[in-house]
Tab-separated table of C-alpha atoms and ligand atoms in Angstrom:
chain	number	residue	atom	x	y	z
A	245	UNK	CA	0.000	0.000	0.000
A	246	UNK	CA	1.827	3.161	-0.974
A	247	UNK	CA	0.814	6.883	0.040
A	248	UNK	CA	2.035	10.293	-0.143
A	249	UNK	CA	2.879	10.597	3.456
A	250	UNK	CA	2.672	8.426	6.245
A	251	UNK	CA	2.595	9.207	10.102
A	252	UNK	CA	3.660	7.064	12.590
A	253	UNK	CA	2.077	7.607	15.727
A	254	UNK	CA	-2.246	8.979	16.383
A	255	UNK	CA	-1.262	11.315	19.263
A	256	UNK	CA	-1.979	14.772	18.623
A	257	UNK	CA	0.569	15.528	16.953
A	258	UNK	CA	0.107	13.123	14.231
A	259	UNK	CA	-3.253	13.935	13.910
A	260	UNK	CA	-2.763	17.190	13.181
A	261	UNK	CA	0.211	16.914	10.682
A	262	UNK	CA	-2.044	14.090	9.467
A	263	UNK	CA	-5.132	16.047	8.742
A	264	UNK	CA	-3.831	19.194	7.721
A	265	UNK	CA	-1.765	17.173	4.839
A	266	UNK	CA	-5.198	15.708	4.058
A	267	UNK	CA	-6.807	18.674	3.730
A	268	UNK	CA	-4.228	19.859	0.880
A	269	UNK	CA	-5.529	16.806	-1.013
A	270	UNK	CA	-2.232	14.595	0.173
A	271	UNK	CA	-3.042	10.762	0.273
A	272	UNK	CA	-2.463	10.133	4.067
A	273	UNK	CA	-2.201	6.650	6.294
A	274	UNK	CA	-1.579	6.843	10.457
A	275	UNK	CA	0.118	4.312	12.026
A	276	UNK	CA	-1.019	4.267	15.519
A	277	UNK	CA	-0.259	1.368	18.120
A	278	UNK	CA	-3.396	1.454	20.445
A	279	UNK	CA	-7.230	1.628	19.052
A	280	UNK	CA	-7.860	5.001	19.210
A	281	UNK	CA	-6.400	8.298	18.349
A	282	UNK	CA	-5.079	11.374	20.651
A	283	UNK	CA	-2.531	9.598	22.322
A	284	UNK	CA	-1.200	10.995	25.581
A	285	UNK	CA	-4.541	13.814	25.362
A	286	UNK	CA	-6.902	10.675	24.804
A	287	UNK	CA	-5.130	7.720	26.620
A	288	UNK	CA	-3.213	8.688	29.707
A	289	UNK	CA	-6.223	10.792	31.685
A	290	UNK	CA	-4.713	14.104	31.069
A	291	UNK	CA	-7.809	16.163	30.927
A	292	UNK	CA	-6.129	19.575	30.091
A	293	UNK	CA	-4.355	21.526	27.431
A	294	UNK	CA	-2.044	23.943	28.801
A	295	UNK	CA	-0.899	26.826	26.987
A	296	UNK	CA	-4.523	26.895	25.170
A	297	UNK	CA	-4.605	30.502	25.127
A	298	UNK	CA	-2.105	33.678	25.844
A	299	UNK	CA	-3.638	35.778	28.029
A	300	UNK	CA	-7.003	35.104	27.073
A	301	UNK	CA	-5.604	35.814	23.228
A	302	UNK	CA	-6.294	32.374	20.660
A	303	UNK	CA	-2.690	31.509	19.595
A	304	UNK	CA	-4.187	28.402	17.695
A	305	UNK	CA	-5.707	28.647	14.439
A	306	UNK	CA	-6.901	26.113	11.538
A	307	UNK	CA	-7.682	22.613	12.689
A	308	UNK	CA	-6.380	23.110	16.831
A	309	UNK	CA	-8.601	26.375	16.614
A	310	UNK	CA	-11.794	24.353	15.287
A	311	UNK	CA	-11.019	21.132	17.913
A	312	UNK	CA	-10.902	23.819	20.771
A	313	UNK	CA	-14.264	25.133	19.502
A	314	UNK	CA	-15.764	21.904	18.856
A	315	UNK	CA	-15.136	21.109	22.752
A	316	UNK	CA	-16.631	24.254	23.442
A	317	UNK	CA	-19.423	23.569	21.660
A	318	UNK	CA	-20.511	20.068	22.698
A	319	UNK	CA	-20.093	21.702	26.749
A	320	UNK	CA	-16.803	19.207	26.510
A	321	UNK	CA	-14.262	21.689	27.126
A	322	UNK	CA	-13.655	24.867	29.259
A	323	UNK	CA	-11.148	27.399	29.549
A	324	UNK	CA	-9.380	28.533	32.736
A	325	UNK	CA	-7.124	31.250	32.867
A	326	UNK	CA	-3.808	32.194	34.228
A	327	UNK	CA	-4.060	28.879	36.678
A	328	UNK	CA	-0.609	28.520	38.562
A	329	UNK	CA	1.561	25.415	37.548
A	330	UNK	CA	1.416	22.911	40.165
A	331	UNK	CA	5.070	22.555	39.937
A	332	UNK	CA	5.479	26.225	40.538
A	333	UNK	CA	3.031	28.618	41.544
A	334	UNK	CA	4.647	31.800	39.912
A	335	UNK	CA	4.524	30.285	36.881
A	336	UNK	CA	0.547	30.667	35.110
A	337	UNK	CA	-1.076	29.636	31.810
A	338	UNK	CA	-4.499	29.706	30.907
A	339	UNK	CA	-5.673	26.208	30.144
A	340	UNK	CA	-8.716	24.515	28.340
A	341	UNK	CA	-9.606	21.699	30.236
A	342	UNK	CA	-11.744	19.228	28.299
A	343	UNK	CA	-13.250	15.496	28.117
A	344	UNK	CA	-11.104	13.085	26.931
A	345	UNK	CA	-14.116	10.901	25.480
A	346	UNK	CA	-14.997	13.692	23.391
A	347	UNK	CA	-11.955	14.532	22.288
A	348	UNK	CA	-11.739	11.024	20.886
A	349	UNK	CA	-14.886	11.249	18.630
A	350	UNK	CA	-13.449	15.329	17.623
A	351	UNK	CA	-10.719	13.387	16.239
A	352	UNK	CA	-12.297	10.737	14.484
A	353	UNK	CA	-14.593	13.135	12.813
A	354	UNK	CA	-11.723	15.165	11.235
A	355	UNK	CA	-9.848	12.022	10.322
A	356	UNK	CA	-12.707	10.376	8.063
A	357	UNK	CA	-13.792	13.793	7.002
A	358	UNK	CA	-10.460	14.431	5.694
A	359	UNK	CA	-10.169	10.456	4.170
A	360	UNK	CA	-7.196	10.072	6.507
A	361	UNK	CA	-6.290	6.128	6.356
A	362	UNK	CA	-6.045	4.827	10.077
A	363	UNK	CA	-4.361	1.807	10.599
A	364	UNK	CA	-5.231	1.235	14.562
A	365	UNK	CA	-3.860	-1.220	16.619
A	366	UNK	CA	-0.868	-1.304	14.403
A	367	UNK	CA	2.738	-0.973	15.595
A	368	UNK	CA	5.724	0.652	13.767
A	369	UNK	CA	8.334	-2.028	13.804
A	370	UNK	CA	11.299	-0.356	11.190
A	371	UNK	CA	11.664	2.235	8.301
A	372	UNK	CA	14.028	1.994	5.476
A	373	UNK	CA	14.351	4.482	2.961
A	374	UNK	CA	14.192	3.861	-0.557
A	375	UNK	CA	15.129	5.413	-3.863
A	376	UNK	CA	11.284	6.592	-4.060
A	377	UNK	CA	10.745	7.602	-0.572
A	378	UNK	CA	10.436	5.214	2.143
A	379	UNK	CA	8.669	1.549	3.409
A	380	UNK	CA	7.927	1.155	6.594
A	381	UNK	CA	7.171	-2.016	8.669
A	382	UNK	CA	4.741	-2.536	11.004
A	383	UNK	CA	2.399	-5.608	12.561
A	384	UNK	CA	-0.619	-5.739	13.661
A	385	UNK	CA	-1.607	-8.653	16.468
A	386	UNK	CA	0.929	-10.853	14.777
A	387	UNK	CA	0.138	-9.871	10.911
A	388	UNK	CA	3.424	-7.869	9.611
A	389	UNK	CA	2.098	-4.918	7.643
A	390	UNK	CA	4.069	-3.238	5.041
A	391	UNK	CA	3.498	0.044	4.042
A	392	UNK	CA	5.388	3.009	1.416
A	393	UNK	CA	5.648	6.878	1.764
A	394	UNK	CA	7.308	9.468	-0.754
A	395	UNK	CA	6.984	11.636	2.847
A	396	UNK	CA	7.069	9.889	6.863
A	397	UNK	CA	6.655	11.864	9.415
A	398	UNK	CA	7.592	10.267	13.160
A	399	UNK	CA	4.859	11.589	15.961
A	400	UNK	CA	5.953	8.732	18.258
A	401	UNK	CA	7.001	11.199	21.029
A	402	UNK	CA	10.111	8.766	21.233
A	403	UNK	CA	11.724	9.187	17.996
A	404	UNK	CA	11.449	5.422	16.994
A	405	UNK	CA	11.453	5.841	13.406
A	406	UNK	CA	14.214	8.571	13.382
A	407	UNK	CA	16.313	5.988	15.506
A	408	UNK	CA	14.676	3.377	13.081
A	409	UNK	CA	16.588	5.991	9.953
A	410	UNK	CA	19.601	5.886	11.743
A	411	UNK	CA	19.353	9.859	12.133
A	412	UNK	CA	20.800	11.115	15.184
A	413	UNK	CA	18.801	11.927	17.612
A	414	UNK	CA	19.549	14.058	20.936
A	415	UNK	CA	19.480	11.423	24.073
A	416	UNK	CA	17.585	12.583	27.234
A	417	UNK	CA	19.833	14.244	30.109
A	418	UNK	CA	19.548	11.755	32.748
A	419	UNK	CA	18.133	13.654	34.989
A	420	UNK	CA	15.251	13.938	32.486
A	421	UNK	CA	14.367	10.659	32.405
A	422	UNK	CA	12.900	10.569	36.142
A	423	UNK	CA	9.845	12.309	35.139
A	424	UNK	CA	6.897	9.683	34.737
A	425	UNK	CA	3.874	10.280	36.118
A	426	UNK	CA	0.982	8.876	37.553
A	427	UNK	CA	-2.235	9.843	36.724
A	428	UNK	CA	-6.156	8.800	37.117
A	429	UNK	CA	-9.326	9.976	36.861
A	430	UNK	CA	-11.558	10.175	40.005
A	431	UNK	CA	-15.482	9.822	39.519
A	432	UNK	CA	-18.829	11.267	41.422
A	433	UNK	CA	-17.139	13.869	42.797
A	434	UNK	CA	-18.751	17.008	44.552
A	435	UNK	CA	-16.127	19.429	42.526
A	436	UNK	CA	-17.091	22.784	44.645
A	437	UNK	CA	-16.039	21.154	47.897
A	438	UNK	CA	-12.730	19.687	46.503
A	439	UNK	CA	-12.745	23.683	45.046
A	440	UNK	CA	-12.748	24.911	48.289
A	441	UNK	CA	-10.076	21.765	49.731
A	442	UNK	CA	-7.667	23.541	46.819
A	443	UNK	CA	-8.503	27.269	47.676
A	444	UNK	CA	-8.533	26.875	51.463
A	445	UNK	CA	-4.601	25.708	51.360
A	446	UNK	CA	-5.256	22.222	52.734
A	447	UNK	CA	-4.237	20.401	49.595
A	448	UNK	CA	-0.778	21.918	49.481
A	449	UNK	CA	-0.360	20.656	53.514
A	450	UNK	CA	-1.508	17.711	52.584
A	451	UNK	CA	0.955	17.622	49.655
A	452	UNK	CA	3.709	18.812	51.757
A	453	UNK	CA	3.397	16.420	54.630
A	454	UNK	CA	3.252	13.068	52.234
A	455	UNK	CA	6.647	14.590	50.640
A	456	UNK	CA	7.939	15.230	53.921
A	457	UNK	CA	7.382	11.752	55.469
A	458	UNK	CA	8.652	10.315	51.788
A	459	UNK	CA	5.682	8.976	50.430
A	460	UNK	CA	5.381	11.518	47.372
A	461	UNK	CA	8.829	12.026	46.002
A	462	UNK	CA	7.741	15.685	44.498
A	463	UNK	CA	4.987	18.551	45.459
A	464	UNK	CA	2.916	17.508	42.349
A	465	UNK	CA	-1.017	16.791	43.066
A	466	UNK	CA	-3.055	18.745	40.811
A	467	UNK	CA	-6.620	18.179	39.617
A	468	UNK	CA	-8.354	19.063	36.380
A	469	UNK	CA	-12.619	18.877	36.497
A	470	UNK	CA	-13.553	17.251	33.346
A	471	UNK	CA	-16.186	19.613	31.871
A	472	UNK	CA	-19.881	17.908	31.384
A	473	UNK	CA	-18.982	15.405	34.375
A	474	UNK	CA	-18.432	15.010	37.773
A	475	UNK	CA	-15.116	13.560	37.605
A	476	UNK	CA	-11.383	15.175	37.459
A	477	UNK	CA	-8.181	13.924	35.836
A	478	UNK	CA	-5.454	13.935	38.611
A	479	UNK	CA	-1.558	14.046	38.102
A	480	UNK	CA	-0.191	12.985	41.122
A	481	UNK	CA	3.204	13.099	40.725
A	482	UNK	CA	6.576	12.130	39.461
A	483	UNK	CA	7.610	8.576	40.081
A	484	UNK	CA	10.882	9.307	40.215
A	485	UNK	CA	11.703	6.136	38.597
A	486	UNK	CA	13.762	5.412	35.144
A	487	UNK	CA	11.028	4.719	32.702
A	488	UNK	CA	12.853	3.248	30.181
A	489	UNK	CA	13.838	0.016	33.185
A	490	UNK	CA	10.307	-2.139	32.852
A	491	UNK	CA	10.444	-3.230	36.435
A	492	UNK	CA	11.181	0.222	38.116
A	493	UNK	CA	8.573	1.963	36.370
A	494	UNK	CA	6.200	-0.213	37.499
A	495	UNK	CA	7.158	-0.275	40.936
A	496	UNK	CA	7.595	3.848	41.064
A	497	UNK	CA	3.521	3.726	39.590
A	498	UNK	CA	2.233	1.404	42.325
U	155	FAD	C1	2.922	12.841	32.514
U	155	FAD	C2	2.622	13.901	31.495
U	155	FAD	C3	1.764	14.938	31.824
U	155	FAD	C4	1.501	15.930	30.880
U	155	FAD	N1	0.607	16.883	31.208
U	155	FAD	C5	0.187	17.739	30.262
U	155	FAD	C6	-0.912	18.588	30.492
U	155	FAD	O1	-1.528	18.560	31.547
U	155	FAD	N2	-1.270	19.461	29.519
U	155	FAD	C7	-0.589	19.508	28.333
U	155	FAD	O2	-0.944	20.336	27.498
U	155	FAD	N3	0.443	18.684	28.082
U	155	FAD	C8	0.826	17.795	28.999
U	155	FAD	N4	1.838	16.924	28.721
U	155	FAD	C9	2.514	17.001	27.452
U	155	FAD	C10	1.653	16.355	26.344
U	155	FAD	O3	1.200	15.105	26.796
U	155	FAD	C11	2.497	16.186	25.137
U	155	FAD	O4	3.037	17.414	24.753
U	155	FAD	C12	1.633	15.680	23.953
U	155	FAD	O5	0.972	14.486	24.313
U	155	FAD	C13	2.528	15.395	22.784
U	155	FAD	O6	1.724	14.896	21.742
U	155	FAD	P1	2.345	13.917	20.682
U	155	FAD	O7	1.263	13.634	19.682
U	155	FAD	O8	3.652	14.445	20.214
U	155	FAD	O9	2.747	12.591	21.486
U	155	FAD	P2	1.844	11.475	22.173
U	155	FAD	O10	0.609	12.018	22.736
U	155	FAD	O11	2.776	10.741	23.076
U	155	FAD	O12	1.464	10.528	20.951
U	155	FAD	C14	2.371	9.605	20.394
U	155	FAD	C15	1.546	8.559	19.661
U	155	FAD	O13	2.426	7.661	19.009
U	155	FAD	C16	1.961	6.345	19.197
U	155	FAD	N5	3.097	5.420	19.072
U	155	FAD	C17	4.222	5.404	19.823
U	155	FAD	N6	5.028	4.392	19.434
U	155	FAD	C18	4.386	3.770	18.413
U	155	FAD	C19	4.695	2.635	17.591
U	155	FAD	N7	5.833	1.925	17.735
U	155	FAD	N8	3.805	2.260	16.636
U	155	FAD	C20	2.636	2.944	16.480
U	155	FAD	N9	2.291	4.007	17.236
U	155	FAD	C21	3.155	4.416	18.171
U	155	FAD	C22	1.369	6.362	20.610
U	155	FAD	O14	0.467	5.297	20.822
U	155	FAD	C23	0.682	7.729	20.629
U	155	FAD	O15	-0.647	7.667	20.153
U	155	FAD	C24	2.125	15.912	29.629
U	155	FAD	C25	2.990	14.869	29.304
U	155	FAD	C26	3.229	13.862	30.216
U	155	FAD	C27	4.153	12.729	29.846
């Protein structure tokens, strides 16, 4: 199966690169590992876009501009603005927070309606390039999968097909590599008295103590409310654990 371009990796990155190709009448195929699309802003119960707006000013246009509005208009998304960083309070952004669930079907919409080609549940194995462009393997529960591209783009987040190219690529600092997080979403809340938990100060003691006595290893507990339910994404906080060692990263996310 050959195409113009091909984009490893649904997050939204991909998606975006993916669509807005499409849109220019570019024959486009996604190569996306899990069953859905969005990646981490679908699949890892992050619940909020930082850095949505500037001061209240839209710095997105195009396709991000009509997702945001699309969120908006289905009561799926909200923004907040100038909210501190949990990771340091002088530092503010304005945020849209939004539901996940939604998102998802936002983003399926735009793919068909653009005639992107999603291959789901499909992992990118290995990329070589060619005197045409490029093939690129991948399998899918089992059944190898072989795709070509005059264009690839790689929207892994991890640089697996650049590595794959043999292009160099810049290695983490170690002390980078620390920074996985644990995150969940929390249902049937009562959001105005977890509002007033946040406002009164008592979540940062809490916080505080629990890194004091060891069992957080940093001041990270924030909560988004997912608009249109009564449940909030929360990102506890680092693991402090190398992610890239199997066994450690599970431990650090127990
Ligand atoms: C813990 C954490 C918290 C964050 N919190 C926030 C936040 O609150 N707000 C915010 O705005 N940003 C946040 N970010 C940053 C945000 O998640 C990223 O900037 C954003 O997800 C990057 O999008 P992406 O599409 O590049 O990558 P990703 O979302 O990582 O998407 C990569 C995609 O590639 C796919 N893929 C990977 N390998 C393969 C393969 N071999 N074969 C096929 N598919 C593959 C994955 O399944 C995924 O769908 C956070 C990031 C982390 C890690």
């Amino acid at each position: 199966m050959n195409f113009d371009l091909i984009v490893i990796g649904g997050g939204t990155a991909g998606v975006l690169a993916a669509i807005k190709a499409a849109s220019k009448k570019v024959e486009v195929a996604i190569v996306e590992q899990h069953s859905v699309c969005g990646g981490n802003a679908t699949l890892s119960g992050l619940a909020e876009f930082n850095a949505a707006s500037f001061l209240k000013k839209p710095i997105y246009h195009g396709f991000e501009k009509q997702i945001f509005e699309k969120l908006l208009e289905q009561k799926a998304g909200k923004y907040y603005y100038q909210l501190p960083m949990s990771s340091d309070k002088d530092i503010k952004v304005d945020r849209l927070r939004y539901n996940p669930e939604i998102l998802k079907l936002i983003l399926e919409e735009l793919l068909s309606k653009n005639n992107v080609q999603v291959y789901y549940n499909t992992t990118f194995e290995s990329a070589k390039k060619t005197e045409s462009g490029f093939t690129v393997q991948a399998e899918n529960f089992g059944h190898p999968l072989r795709l070509s591209s005059k264009y690839l783009i790689d929207a892994t987040s991890n640089s697996l097909v650049a590595d794959s190219l043999g292009c160099q690529v810049q290695p983490m600092h170690s002390n980078d590599i620390t920074v996985s997080t644990q995150i969940f979403r929390l249902s049937n809340i009562d959001l105005r008295t977890l509002q007033d938990f946040i406002d009164s100060g008592a979540l940062s003691a809490v916080v505080n103590q629990a890194f004091d006595e060891g069992i957080i290893k940093g001041k990270i507990l924030a909560f988004a409310p997912i608009p249109g339910t009564m449940d909030a994404s929360v990102n506890v906080t680092r693991t402090n654990t190398d992610y890239r060692d199997a066994q450690q990263l599970s431990e650090g996310l127990r």
